[in-house]
Amino acid sequence: AQSVTQLDSQVPVFEEAPVELRCNYSSSVSVYLFWYVQYPNQGLQLLLKYLSGSTLVKGINGFEAEFNKSQTSFHLRKPSVHISDTAEYFCAVSDPQGGSEKLVFGKGTKLTVNP
Amino acid sequence: DSGVTQTPKHLITATGQRVTLRCSPRSGDLSVYWYQQSLDQGLQFLIQYYNGEERAKGNILERFSAQQFPDLHSELNLSSLELGDSALYFCASSPGTSGSRETQYFGPGTRLLVL
């Protein structure tokens, strides 16, 4: 069964600093990878996704992620964060070969951007 | 705004009761997913419907059931409620034409509190 590990439950950073949120997945087959963001009291919104091709994926709000098959990782990065990036970030996988399009989520990383 | 609507936003009820959560997918989307978000379990897939038919089941309790109607809206029924059912319940939708590569669009959620 697929699983996703987000190594940091909380990440505090200062405004304009770079940030990396780590995600590792466990699967013996190819997967599709997603990062979602959840702002306080809101639903989840897609930041970016990796399906195939270039391992560097660019998303909305200046975020990008790099797929590393050998390390089974899909870390999310932003070179300079803003106060408005304070939110919870979820890494998720889906199985291209599976009979369902369900997403398997990590436990989430709470990013707090301080002035 | 994702285009997915969920009602009600908040629900407070007592143990042993039954509630119904409602979801309207984005216009044209055929797939509907239900997820439960709780502090201890994180985000867990419950069930998926595609064009009125059940497509996949996840960690859904027998006390829970769902259905998708001809107009594609979906309802999640929770019965014999227990304190541990208190959680945020999300509905998501996707077109249903491109498998697990599709982006799932999430509604704002229904927050259920069982007292």
PDB file of C-alpha atoms in Angstrom:
ATOM      1  CA  ALA A   1       0.000   0.000   0.000  1.00  0.00           C
ATOM      2  CA  GLN A   2       1.118   3.513  -0.721  1.00  0.00           C
ATOM      3  CA  SER A   3       2.124   5.819   2.084  1.00  0.00           C
ATOM      4  CA  VAL A   4       3.388   9.375   2.357  1.00  0.00           C
ATOM      5  CA  THR A   5       5.686  10.740   5.030  1.00  0.00           C
ATOM      6  CA  GLN A   6       6.010  14.426   5.678  1.00  0.00           C
ATOM      7  CA  LEU A   7       9.062  14.671   7.831  1.00  0.00           C
ATOM      8  CA  ASP A   8       8.279  17.949   9.575  1.00  0.00           C
ATOM      9  CA  SER A   9       4.965  18.583  11.282  1.00  0.00           C
ATOM     10  CA  GLN A  10       5.758  22.271  11.832  1.00  0.00           C
ATOM     11  CA  VAL A  11       8.131  24.642  10.062  1.00  0.00           C
ATOM     12  CA  PRO A  12       8.570  28.207  11.334  1.00  0.00           C
ATOM     13  CA  VAL A  13      10.412  30.654   9.079  1.00  0.00           C
ATOM     14  CA  PHE A  14      10.891  34.375   8.779  1.00  0.00           C
ATOM     15  CA  GLU A  15       9.385  36.387   5.983  1.00  0.00           C
ATOM     16  CA  GLU A  16      11.506  36.479   2.793  1.00  0.00           C
ATOM     17  CA  ALA A  17      13.489  33.415   3.871  1.00  0.00           C
ATOM     18  CA  PRO A  18      13.601  30.281   1.690  1.00  0.00           C
ATOM     19  CA  VAL A  19      11.687  27.204   2.765  1.00  0.00           C
ATOM     20  CA  GLU A  20      11.682  23.511   1.950  1.00  0.00           C
ATOM     21  CA  LEU A  21       8.906  21.167   3.028  1.00  0.00           C
ATOM     22  CA  ARG A  22       9.918  17.544   2.798  1.00  0.00           C
ATOM     23  CA  CYS A  23       7.868  14.659   1.452  1.00  0.00           C
ATOM     24  CA  ASN A  24       8.804  11.032   0.946  1.00  0.00           C
ATOM     25  CA  TYR A  25       6.549   8.392  -0.525  1.00  0.00           C
ATOM     26  CA  SER A  26       6.577   4.637  -0.332  1.00  0.00           C
ATOM     27  CA  SER A  27       5.526   2.775  -3.420  1.00  0.00           C
ATOM     28  CA  SER A  28       6.959   0.003  -5.546  1.00  0.00           C
ATOM     29  CA  VAL A  29       5.231   1.346  -8.633  1.00  0.00           C
ATOM     30  CA  SER A  30       5.081   4.635 -10.447  1.00  0.00           C
ATOM     31  CA  VAL A  31       2.946   7.264  -8.779  1.00  0.00           C
ATOM     32  CA  TYR A  32       1.534  10.660  -9.440  1.00  0.00           C
ATOM     33  CA  LEU A  33       2.507  13.233  -6.812  1.00  0.00           C
ATOM     34  CA  PHE A  34       0.631  16.285  -5.576  1.00  0.00           C
ATOM     35  CA  TRP A  35       1.076  19.162  -3.160  1.00  0.00           C
ATOM     36  CA  TYR A  36      -2.040  20.788  -1.730  1.00  0.00           C
ATOM     37  CA  VAL A  37      -2.322  23.813   0.554  1.00  0.00           C
ATOM     38  CA  GLN A  38      -4.980  24.378   3.185  1.00  0.00           C
ATOM     39  CA  TYR A  39      -5.423  27.930   4.468  1.00  0.00           C
ATOM     40  CA  PRO A  40      -7.136  28.332   7.843  1.00  0.00           C
ATOM     41  CA  ASN A  41     -10.813  27.362   7.736  1.00  0.00           C
ATOM     42  CA  GLN A  42     -10.695  26.547   4.040  1.00  0.00           C
ATOM     43  CA  GLY A  43     -10.609  23.521   1.792  1.00  0.00           C
ATOM     44  CA  LEU A  44      -7.546  22.171   0.016  1.00  0.00           C
ATOM     45  CA  GLN A  45      -6.169  23.866  -3.075  1.00  0.00           C
ATOM     46  CA  LEU A  46      -3.734  22.304  -5.535  1.00  0.00           C
ATOM     47  CA  LEU A  47      -0.287  23.904  -5.589  1.00  0.00           C
ATOM     48  CA  LEU A  48       1.326  21.627  -8.161  1.00  0.00           C
ATOM     49  CA  LYS A  49       1.519  18.057  -9.376  1.00  0.00           C
ATOM     50  CA  TYR A  50       4.013  15.705 -10.990  1.00  0.00           C
ATOM     51  CA  LEU A  51       2.723  13.288 -13.602  1.00  0.00           C
ATOM     52  CA  SER A  52       5.752  12.621 -15.812  1.00  0.00           C
ATOM     53  CA  GLY A  53       8.543  14.367 -17.697  1.00  0.00           C
ATOM     54  CA  SER A  54      10.649  17.108 -16.161  1.00  0.00           C
ATOM     55  CA  THR A  55      11.412  16.380 -12.527  1.00  0.00           C
ATOM     56  CA  LEU A  56      11.155  20.065 -11.578  1.00  0.00           C
ATOM     57  CA  VAL A  57       7.552  21.148 -11.356  1.00  0.00           C
ATOM     58  CA  LYS A  58       6.467  24.743 -10.985  1.00  0.00           C
ATOM     59  CA  GLY A  59       3.218  25.612  -9.291  1.00  0.00           C
ATOM     60  CA  ILE A  60       1.163  28.552  -8.147  1.00  0.00           C
ATOM     61  CA  ASN A  61       2.290  31.289  -5.762  1.00  0.00           C
ATOM     62  CA  GLY A  62       5.987  30.798  -6.580  1.00  0.00           C
ATOM     63  CA  PHE A  63       6.228  27.234  -5.273  1.00  0.00           C
ATOM     64  CA  GLU A  64       8.128  24.464  -7.009  1.00  0.00           C
ATOM     65  CA  ALA A  65       8.877  20.823  -6.248  1.00  0.00           C
ATOM     66  CA  GLU A  66      11.433  18.324  -7.415  1.00  0.00           C
ATOM     67  CA  PHE A  67      10.648  14.678  -8.044  1.00  0.00           C
ATOM     68  CA  ASN A  68      13.499  12.357  -7.118  1.00  0.00           C
ATOM     69  CA  LYS A  69      12.735   8.770  -8.018  1.00  0.00           C
ATOM     70  CA  SER A  70      15.870   7.261  -6.467  1.00  0.00           C
ATOM     71  CA  GLN A  71      15.147   8.896  -3.132  1.00  0.00           C
ATOM     72  CA  THR A  72      11.359   8.567  -3.490  1.00  0.00           C
ATOM     73  CA  SER A  73      11.017  12.206  -2.546  1.00  0.00           C
ATOM     74  CA  PHE A  74       8.978  15.169  -3.733  1.00  0.00           C
ATOM     75  CA  HIS A  75      10.126  18.159  -1.687  1.00  0.00           C
ATOM     76  CA  LEU A  76       8.356  21.512  -1.981  1.00  0.00           C
ATOM     77  CA  ARG A  77      10.391  24.725  -2.104  1.00  0.00           C
ATOM     78  CA  LYS A  78       9.909  28.455  -2.253  1.00  0.00           C
ATOM     79  CA  PRO A  79      12.866  30.845  -2.472  1.00  0.00           C
ATOM     80  CA  SER A  80      11.222  33.664  -0.520  1.00  0.00           C
ATOM     81  CA  VAL A  81       8.101  33.242   1.603  1.00  0.00           C
ATOM     82  CA  HIS A  82       5.447  35.771   2.531  1.00  0.00           C
ATOM     83  CA  ILE A  83       3.233  36.084   5.576  1.00  0.00           C
ATOM     84  CA  SER A  84       0.345  34.963   3.363  1.00  0.00           C
ATOM     85  CA  ASP A  85       2.041  31.565   2.834  1.00  0.00           C
ATOM     86  CA  THR A  86       1.181  30.620   6.412  1.00  0.00           C
ATOM     87  CA  ALA A  87      -0.934  27.504   5.971  1.00  0.00           C
ATOM     88  CA  GLU A  88      -0.843  23.731   6.188  1.00  0.00           C
ATOM     89  CA  TYR A  89       0.722  21.874   3.272  1.00  0.00           C
ATOM     90  CA  PHE A  90      -0.134  18.318   2.284  1.00  0.00           C
ATOM     91  CA  CYS A  91       1.787  15.965   0.036  1.00  0.00           C
ATOM     92  CA  ALA A  92      -0.283  13.242  -1.656  1.00  0.00           C
ATOM     93  CA  VAL A  93       0.097  10.359  -4.085  1.00  0.00           C
ATOM     94  CA  SER A  94      -2.209   8.570  -6.448  1.00  0.00           C
ATOM     95  CA  ASP A  95      -1.652   5.290  -8.277  1.00  0.00           C
ATOM     96  CA  PRO A  96      -1.733   5.408 -12.094  1.00  0.00           C
ATOM     97  CA  GLN A  97      -2.392   1.673 -12.207  1.00  0.00           C
ATOM     98  CA  GLY A  98      -4.952   1.487  -9.463  1.00  0.00           C
ATOM     99  CA  GLY A  99      -8.640   1.008  -9.860  1.00  0.00           C
ATOM    100  CA  SER A 100      -9.341   4.243  -8.035  1.00  0.00           C
ATOM    101  CA  GLU A 101      -8.225   7.823  -8.315  1.00  0.00           C
ATOM    102  CA  LYS A 102      -8.084   8.230  -4.536  1.00  0.00           C
ATOM    103  CA  LEU A 103      -5.386  10.374  -2.977  1.00  0.00           C
ATOM    104  CA  VAL A 104      -3.230   9.126  -0.113  1.00  0.00           C
ATOM    105  CA  PHE A 105      -2.122  12.086   1.990  1.00  0.00           C
ATOM    106  CA  GLY A 106       0.731  12.735   4.364  1.00  0.00           C
ATOM    107  CA  LYS A 107       0.013  14.110   7.832  1.00  0.00           C
ATOM    108  CA  GLY A 108       0.690  17.666   6.731  1.00  0.00           C
ATOM    109  CA  THR A 109       3.269  20.357   7.531  1.00  0.00           C
ATOM    110  CA  LYS A 110       2.192  23.573   9.193  1.00  0.00           C
ATOM    111  CA  LEU A 111       4.201  26.448   7.773  1.00  0.00           C
ATOM    112  CA  THR A 112       4.265  29.578   9.891  1.00  0.00           C
ATOM    113  CA  VAL A 113       5.825  32.664   8.372  1.00  0.00           C
ATOM    114  CA  ASN A 114       6.845  35.246  10.953  1.00  0.00           C
ATOM    115  CA  PRO A 115       7.551  38.929  10.293  1.00  0.00           C
TER     116      PRO A 115
ATOM    117  CA  ASP B   1     -13.612  29.229  -4.923  1.00  0.00           C
ATOM    118  CA  SER B   2     -13.188  25.655  -6.196  1.00  0.00           C
ATOM    119  CA  GLY B   3     -16.743  25.352  -7.499  1.00  0.00           C
ATOM    120  CA  VAL B   4     -17.483  22.487  -5.096  1.00  0.00           C
ATOM    121  CA  THR B   5     -20.127  23.298  -2.514  1.00  0.00           C
ATOM    122  CA  GLN B   6     -20.827  21.522   0.734  1.00  0.00           C
ATOM    123  CA  THR B   7     -23.658  21.935   3.193  1.00  0.00           C
ATOM    124  CA  PRO B   8     -23.938  22.441   6.043  1.00  0.00           C
ATOM    125  CA  LYS B   9     -20.728  24.201   7.052  1.00  0.00           C
ATOM    126  CA  HIS B  10     -21.066  23.192  10.670  1.00  0.00           C
ATOM    127  CA  LEU B  11     -23.044  20.445  12.361  1.00  0.00           C
ATOM    128  CA  ILE B  12     -23.381  19.785  16.073  1.00  0.00           C
ATOM    129  CA  THR B  13     -25.191  16.666  17.147  1.00  0.00           C
ATOM    130  CA  ALA B  14     -25.323  14.052  19.877  1.00  0.00           C
ATOM    131  CA  THR B  15     -23.981  10.523  20.089  1.00  0.00           C
ATOM    132  CA  GLY B  16     -26.251   7.941  18.518  1.00  0.00           C
ATOM    133  CA  GLN B  17     -27.748  10.380  16.032  1.00  0.00           C
ATOM    134  CA  ARG B  18     -27.698  10.316  12.240  1.00  0.00           C
ATOM    135  CA  VAL B  19     -26.646  13.159   9.933  1.00  0.00           C
ATOM    136  CA  THR B  20     -26.448  13.760   6.203  1.00  0.00           C
ATOM    137  CA  LEU B  21     -23.720  15.800   4.550  1.00  0.00           C
ATOM    138  CA  ARG B  22     -24.329  17.128   1.075  1.00  0.00           C
ATOM    139  CA  CYS B  23     -21.926  17.896  -1.763  1.00  0.00           C
ATOM    140  CA  SER B  24     -22.425  19.495  -5.169  1.00  0.00           C
ATOM    141  CA  PRO B  25     -19.488  18.885  -7.507  1.00  0.00           C
ATOM    142  CA  ARG B  26     -18.081  21.319 -10.037  1.00  0.00           C
ATOM    143  CA  SER B  27     -20.175  21.637 -13.140  1.00  0.00           C
ATOM    144  CA  GLY B  28     -19.401  18.742 -15.478  1.00  0.00           C
ATOM    145  CA  ASP B  29     -17.398  16.672 -12.988  1.00  0.00           C
ATOM    146  CA  LEU B  30     -18.482  13.045 -12.836  1.00  0.00           C
ATOM    147  CA  SER B  31     -16.299  11.834  -9.952  1.00  0.00           C
ATOM    148  CA  VAL B  32     -16.984  12.686  -6.332  1.00  0.00           C
ATOM    149  CA  TYR B  33     -14.750  11.776  -3.424  1.00  0.00           C
ATOM    150  CA  TRP B  34     -15.287  11.972   0.329  1.00  0.00           C
ATOM    151  CA  TYR B  35     -12.414  12.459   2.772  1.00  0.00           C
ATOM    152  CA  GLN B  36     -12.325  12.709   6.557  1.00  0.00           C
ATOM    153  CA  GLN B  37      -9.823  14.990   8.281  1.00  0.00           C
ATOM    154  CA  SER B  38      -9.197  14.412  11.977  1.00  0.00           C
ATOM    155  CA  LEU B  39      -6.372  15.340  14.301  1.00  0.00           C
ATOM    156  CA  ASP B  40      -5.305  11.759  14.971  1.00  0.00           C
ATOM    157  CA  GLN B  41      -5.876  10.162  11.550  1.00  0.00           C
ATOM    158  CA  GLY B  42      -5.113  13.089   9.257  1.00  0.00           C
ATOM    159  CA  LEU B  43      -6.778  13.150   5.832  1.00  0.00           C
ATOM    160  CA  GLN B  44      -8.285   9.795   4.958  1.00  0.00           C
ATOM    161  CA  PHE B  45     -10.108   8.717   1.821  1.00  0.00           C
ATOM    162  CA  LEU B  46     -13.572   7.369   2.521  1.00  0.00           C
ATOM    163  CA  ILE B  47     -15.313   6.640  -0.763  1.00  0.00           C
ATOM    164  CA  GLN B  48     -15.490   7.579  -4.447  1.00  0.00           C
ATOM    165  CA  TYR B  49     -18.436   7.696  -6.822  1.00  0.00           C
ATOM    166  CA  TYR B  50     -18.286   7.993 -10.574  1.00  0.00           C
ATOM    167  CA  ASN B  51     -21.401   8.936 -12.515  1.00  0.00           C
ATOM    168  CA  GLY B  52     -23.709   7.464  -9.917  1.00  0.00           C
ATOM    169  CA  GLU B  53     -21.796   4.260  -9.275  1.00  0.00           C
ATOM    170  CA  GLU B  54     -19.525   3.436  -6.362  1.00  0.00           C
ATOM    171  CA  ARG B  55     -15.970   3.245  -7.701  1.00  0.00           C
ATOM    172  CA  ALA B  56     -13.745   2.756  -4.666  1.00  0.00           C
ATOM    173  CA  LYS B  57     -13.979   2.381  -0.926  1.00  0.00           C
ATOM    174  CA  GLY B  58     -11.399   3.386   1.607  1.00  0.00           C
ATOM    175  CA  ASN B  59     -11.476   3.467   5.366  1.00  0.00           C
ATOM    176  CA  ILE B  60     -15.216   3.960   5.601  1.00  0.00           C
ATOM    177  CA  LEU B  61     -17.034   2.573   8.606  1.00  0.00           C
ATOM    178  CA  GLU B  62     -20.087   0.384   8.137  1.00  0.00           C
ATOM    179  CA  ARG B  63     -22.107   3.046   9.965  1.00  0.00           C
ATOM    180  CA  PHE B  64     -21.310   5.417   7.095  1.00  0.00           C
ATOM    181  CA  SER B  65     -22.820   5.272   3.641  1.00  0.00           C
ATOM    182  CA  ALA B  66     -22.883   7.480   0.590  1.00  0.00           C
ATOM    183  CA  GLN B  67     -24.592   7.831  -2.729  1.00  0.00           C
ATOM    184  CA  GLN B  68     -24.424   9.934  -5.875  1.00  0.00           C
ATOM    185  CA  PHE B  69     -27.657  11.036  -7.452  1.00  0.00           C
ATOM    186  CA  PRO B  70     -28.568  11.431 -11.156  1.00  0.00           C
ATOM    187  CA  ASP B  71     -27.837  15.168 -10.954  1.00  0.00           C
ATOM    188  CA  LEU B  72     -24.355  14.135  -9.677  1.00  0.00           C
ATOM    189  CA  HIS B  73     -24.645  15.633  -6.228  1.00  0.00           C
ATOM    190  CA  SER B  74     -23.600  13.314  -3.448  1.00  0.00           C
ATOM    191  CA  GLU B  75     -24.616  12.696   0.124  1.00  0.00           C
ATOM    192  CA  LEU B  76     -22.648  11.115   2.948  1.00  0.00           C
ATOM    193  CA  ASN B  77     -24.775   9.576   5.665  1.00  0.00           C
ATOM    194  CA  LEU B  78     -23.283   9.035   9.105  1.00  0.00           C
ATOM    195  CA  SER B  79     -25.320   7.045  11.617  1.00  0.00           C
ATOM    196  CA  SER B  80     -25.019   5.869  15.224  1.00  0.00           C
ATOM    197  CA  LEU B  81     -22.591   8.701  15.706  1.00  0.00           C
ATOM    198  CA  GLU B  82     -19.759   8.401  18.207  1.00  0.00           C
ATOM    199  CA  LEU B  83     -17.530  11.044  19.744  1.00  0.00           C
ATOM    200  CA  GLY B  84     -14.692   9.867  17.534  1.00  0.00           C
ATOM    201  CA  ASP B  85     -16.638  10.756  14.394  1.00  0.00           C
ATOM    202  CA  SER B  86     -16.056  14.430  15.127  1.00  0.00           C
ATOM    203  CA  ALA B  87     -13.993  15.650  12.201  1.00  0.00           C
ATOM    204  CA  LEU B  88     -13.906  17.788   9.097  1.00  0.00           C
ATOM    205  CA  TYR B  89     -15.489  16.040   6.139  1.00  0.00           C
ATOM    206  CA  PHE B  90     -14.379  17.122   2.689  1.00  0.00           C
ATOM    207  CA  CYS B  91     -15.936  16.449  -0.633  1.00  0.00           C
ATOM    208  CA  ALA B  92     -13.841  16.706  -3.783  1.00  0.00           C
ATOM    209  CA  SER B  93     -14.678  16.351  -7.444  1.00  0.00           C
ATOM    210  CA  SER B  94     -12.824  15.752 -10.694  1.00  0.00           C
ATOM    211  CA  PRO B  95     -13.839  15.383 -14.341  1.00  0.00           C
ATOM    212  CA  GLY B  96     -13.491  11.588 -14.232  1.00  0.00           C
ATOM    213  CA  THR B  97     -12.046  11.347 -17.733  1.00  0.00           C
ATOM    214  CA  SER B  98      -8.279  11.137 -17.124  1.00  0.00           C
ATOM    215  CA  GLY B  99      -7.866   8.741 -14.256  1.00  0.00           C
ATOM    216  CA  SER B 100      -5.621   9.425 -11.306  1.00  0.00           C
ATOM    217  CA  ARG B 101      -3.682  12.192 -13.062  1.00  0.00           C
ATOM    218  CA  GLU B 102      -6.653  14.510 -12.546  1.00  0.00           C
ATOM    219  CA  THR B 103      -6.693  17.355 -10.065  1.00  0.00           C
ATOM    220  CA  GLN B 104      -9.263  16.895  -7.355  1.00  0.00           C
ATOM    221  CA  TYR B 105     -11.073  20.104  -6.407  1.00  0.00           C
ATOM    222  CA  PHE B 106     -12.039  20.299  -2.764  1.00  0.00           C
ATOM    223  CA  GLY B 107     -15.031  21.905  -1.152  1.00  0.00           C
ATOM    224  CA  PRO B 108     -14.788  23.990   2.036  1.00  0.00           C
ATOM    225  CA  GLY B 109     -15.755  21.038   4.216  1.00  0.00           C
ATOM    226  CA  THR B 110     -18.390  20.265   6.822  1.00  0.00           C
ATOM    227  CA  ARG B 111     -17.214  20.410  10.402  1.00  0.00           C
ATOM    228  CA  LEU B 112     -19.018  17.784  12.477  1.00  0.00           C
ATOM    229  CA  LEU B 113     -18.992  17.902  16.253  1.00  0.00           C
ATOM    230  CA  VAL B 114     -20.511  14.985  18.130  1.00  0.00           C
ATOM    231  CA  LEU B 115     -21.258  15.707  21.781  1.00  0.00           C
TER     232      LEU B 115
END
